[in-house]
XYZ file of C-alpha atoms in Angstrom:
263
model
C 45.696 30.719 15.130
C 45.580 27.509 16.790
C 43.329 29.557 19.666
C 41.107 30.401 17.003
C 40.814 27.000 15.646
C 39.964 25.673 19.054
C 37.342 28.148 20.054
C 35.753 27.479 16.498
C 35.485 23.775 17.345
C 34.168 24.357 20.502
C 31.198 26.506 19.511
C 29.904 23.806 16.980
C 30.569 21.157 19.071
C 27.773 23.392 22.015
C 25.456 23.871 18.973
C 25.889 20.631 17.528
C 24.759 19.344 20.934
C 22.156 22.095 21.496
C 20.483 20.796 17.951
C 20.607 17.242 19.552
C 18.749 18.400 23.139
C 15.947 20.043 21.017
C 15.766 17.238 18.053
C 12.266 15.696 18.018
C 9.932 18.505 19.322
C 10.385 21.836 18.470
C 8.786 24.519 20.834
C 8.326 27.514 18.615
C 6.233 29.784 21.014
C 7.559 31.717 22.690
C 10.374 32.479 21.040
C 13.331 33.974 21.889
C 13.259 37.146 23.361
C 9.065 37.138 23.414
C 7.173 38.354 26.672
C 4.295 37.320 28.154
C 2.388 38.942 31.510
C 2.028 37.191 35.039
C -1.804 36.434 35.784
C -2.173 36.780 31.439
C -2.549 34.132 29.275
C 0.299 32.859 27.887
C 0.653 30.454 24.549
C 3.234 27.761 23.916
C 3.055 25.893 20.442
C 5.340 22.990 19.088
C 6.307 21.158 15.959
C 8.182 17.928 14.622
C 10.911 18.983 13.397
C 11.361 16.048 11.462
C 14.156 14.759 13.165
C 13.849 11.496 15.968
C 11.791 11.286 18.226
C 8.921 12.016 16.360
C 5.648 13.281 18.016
C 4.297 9.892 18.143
C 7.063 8.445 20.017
C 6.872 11.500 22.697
C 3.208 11.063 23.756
C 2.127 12.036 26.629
C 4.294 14.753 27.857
C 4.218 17.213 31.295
C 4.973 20.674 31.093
C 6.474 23.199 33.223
C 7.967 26.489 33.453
C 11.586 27.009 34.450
C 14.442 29.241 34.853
C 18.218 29.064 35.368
C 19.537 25.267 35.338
C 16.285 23.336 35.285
C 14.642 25.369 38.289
C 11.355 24.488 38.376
C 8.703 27.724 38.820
C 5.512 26.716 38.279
C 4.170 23.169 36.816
C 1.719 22.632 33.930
C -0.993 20.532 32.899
C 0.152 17.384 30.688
C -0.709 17.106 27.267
C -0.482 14.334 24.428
C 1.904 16.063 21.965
C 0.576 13.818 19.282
C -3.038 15.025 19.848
C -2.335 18.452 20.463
C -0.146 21.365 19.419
C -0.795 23.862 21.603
C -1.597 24.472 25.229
C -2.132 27.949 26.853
C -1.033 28.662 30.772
C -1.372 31.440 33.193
C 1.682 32.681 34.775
C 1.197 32.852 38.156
C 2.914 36.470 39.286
C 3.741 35.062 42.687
C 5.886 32.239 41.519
C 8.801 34.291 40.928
C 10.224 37.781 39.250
C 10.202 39.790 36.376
C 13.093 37.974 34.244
C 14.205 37.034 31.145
C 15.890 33.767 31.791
C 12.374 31.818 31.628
C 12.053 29.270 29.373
C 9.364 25.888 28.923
C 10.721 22.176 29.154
C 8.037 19.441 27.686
C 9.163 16.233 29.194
C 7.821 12.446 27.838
C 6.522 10.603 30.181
C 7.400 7.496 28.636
C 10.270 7.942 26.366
C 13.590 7.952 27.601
C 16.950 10.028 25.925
C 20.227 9.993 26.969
C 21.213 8.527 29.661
C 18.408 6.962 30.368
C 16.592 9.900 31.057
C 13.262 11.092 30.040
C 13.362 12.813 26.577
C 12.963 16.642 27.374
C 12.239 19.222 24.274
C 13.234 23.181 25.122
C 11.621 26.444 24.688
C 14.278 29.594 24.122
C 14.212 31.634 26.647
C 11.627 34.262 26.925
C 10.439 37.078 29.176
C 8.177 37.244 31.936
C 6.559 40.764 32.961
C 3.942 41.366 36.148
C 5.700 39.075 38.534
C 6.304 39.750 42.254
C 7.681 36.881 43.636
C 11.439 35.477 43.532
C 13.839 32.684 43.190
C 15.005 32.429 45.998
C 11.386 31.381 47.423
C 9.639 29.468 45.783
C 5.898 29.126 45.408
C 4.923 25.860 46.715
C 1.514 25.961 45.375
C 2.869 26.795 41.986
C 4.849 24.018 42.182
C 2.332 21.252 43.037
C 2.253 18.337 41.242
C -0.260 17.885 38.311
C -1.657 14.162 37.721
C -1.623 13.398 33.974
C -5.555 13.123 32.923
C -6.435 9.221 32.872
C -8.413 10.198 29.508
C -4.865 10.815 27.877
C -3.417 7.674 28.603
C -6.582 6.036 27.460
C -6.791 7.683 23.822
C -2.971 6.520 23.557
C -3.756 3.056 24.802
C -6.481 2.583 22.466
C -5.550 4.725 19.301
C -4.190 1.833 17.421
C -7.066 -0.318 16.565
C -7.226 -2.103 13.301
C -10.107 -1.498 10.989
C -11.348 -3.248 7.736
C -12.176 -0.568 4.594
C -14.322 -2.477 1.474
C -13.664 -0.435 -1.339
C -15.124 -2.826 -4.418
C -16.005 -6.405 -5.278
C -14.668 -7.813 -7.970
C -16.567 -9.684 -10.163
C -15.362 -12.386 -11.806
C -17.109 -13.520 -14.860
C -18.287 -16.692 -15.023
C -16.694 -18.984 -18.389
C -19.421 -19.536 -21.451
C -21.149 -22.466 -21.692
C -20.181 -25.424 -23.689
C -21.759 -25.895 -26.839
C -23.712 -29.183 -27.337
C -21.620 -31.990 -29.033
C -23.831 -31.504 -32.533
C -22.490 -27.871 -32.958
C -19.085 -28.682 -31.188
C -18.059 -31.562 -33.742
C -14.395 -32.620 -34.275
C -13.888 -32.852 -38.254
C -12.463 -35.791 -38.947
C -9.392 -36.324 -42.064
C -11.571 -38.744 -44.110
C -10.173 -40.329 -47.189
C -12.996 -41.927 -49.689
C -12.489 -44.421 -52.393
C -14.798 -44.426 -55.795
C -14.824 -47.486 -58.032
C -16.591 -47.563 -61.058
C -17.187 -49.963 -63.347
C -15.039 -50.361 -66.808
C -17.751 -48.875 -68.843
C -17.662 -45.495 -67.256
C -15.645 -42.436 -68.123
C -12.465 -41.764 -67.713
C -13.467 -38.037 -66.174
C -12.980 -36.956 -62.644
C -16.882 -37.099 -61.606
C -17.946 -40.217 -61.005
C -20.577 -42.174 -62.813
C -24.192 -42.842 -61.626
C -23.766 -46.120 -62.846
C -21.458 -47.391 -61.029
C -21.459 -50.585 -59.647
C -20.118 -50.543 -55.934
C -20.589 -46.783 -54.628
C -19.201 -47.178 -50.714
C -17.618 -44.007 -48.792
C -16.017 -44.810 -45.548
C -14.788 -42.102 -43.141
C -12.418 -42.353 -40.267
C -10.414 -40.609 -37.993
C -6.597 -40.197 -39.077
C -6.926 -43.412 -41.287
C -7.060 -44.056 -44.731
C -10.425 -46.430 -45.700
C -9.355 -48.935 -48.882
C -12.455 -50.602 -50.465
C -11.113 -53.144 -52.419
C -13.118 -54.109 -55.831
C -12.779 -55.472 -59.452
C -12.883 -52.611 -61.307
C -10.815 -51.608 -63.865
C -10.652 -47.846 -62.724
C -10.228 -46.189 -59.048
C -10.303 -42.657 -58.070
C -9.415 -41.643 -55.074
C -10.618 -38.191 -53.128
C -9.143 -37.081 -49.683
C -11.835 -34.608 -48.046
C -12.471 -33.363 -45.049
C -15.890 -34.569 -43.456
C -17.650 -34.954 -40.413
C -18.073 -38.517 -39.421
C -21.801 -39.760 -40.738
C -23.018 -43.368 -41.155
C -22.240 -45.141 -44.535
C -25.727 -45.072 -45.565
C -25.500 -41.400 -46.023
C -22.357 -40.798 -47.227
C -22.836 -41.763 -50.996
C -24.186 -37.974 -51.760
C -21.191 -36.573 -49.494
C -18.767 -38.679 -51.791
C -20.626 -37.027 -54.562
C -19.777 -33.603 -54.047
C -17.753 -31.322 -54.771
C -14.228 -31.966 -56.579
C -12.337 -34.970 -57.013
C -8.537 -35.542 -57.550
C -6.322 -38.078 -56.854
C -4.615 -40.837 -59.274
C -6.117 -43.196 -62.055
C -4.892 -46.684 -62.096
C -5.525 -47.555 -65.385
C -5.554 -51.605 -65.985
């Protein structure tokens, strides 16, 4: 039992760190178990999988084809994973046997992993048909260094470059003009005093005759016009301000209460 328990923890601690090596980039093609032909075309195609690094943060990346524990057999050209998605190669048949223990290794040439080391993404392995060479001697051609393409490192460099979009102006419209002070005028609480003579009526419309016929106006204040008369009705209206010579017919109009001091 306690075997069993072991061995369990074991296996998904190895995947658990398998999921880890291959986190970032995932290299799809070829797939386990797939074959490809020496001197043939052959395709390899990769994702983000989501996980960190992302494809950004890998870049510019070589490529090579390997076997057994990191062996290298034959080197690839470089390629900007970010850019690209895809790459094909030709395996060269001299660069080692017919096998099923190759597999592809895409290695940033700028990001490191663990360790320190350069972050590495993994193909399954995969089968290689039409080969005549071996192992054991390697191909020294095959494995000749490829220079990374000055043009990749240049469309990394210079990718992030900051550009301004318009998309609209907004308009703002402009406030209405102000009216001119003879249609903008502030109504002013006016309070008008009528005195009429003795002789008049007694009624709430003043007389024609009367003797002193003054209406004041003024703002917030109350105008008394002081006068012997023996009767005085008062009128609050609301006015505009006007000169005293016109405001007799103003005083004249309309309705008329207030309180009669009677002598």
């Amino acid at each position: 039992m306690y075997t069993t328990f072991v061995a369990l923890a074991l296996a998904v601690f190895y995947l658990d760190a398998a999921v880890l090596v291959n986190a970032g980039l995932f290299v799809y093609q070829p797939f386990a178990g797939s074959t490809c032909r020496g001197g043939e075309t052959c395709l390899i195609s990769w994702v983000d999988d989501g996980s960190r690094p992302l494809l950004s943060a890998i870049g510019v990346a070589t490529v090579g084809l390997y076997t057994g524990k990191q062996q290298l057999v034959q080197t690839i050209s470089p390629v900007d994973v970010t850019k690209a998605h895809s790459l094909t190669f030709t395996p060269d048949p001299a660069a080692g046997p017919n096998s099923d223990t190759y597999y592809i290794a895409v290695t940033s040439t700028t990001l490191q992993g663990n360790n320190s080391a350069l972050y590495t993404g993994w193909s399954p392995n995969f089968v290689l048909t039409g080969m005549s060479g071996s192992f054991d001697t390697p191909l020294p051609s095959a494995l000749s260094s490829i220079p990374v393409p000055v043009s990749l490192t240049q469309s990394t460099s210079t990718e992030s470059v900051t550009r301004t979009v318009t998309v609209g102006v907004l308009s703002t419209p402009s406030p209405p003009p102000l009216s001119s002070s003879s249609s903008v005028s502030t109504r002013s609480s006016s309070s008008s005093i009528t005195i009429v003579p003795p002789s008049s009526s007694t009624g709430v419309t003043p007389s024609s005759s009367s003797t002193s016929l003054r209406s004041l106006s003024s703002t917030s204040k109350l105008s008394t016009v002081i006068s012997s008369s023996s009767a005085i009705f008062v009128s609050s209206s609301a006015t505009s301000s006007a000169s005293p010579s016109a405001t007799a017919a103003s005083s004249t109009s309309g309705s008329v209460g207030g309180t009669s001091l009677l002598p």
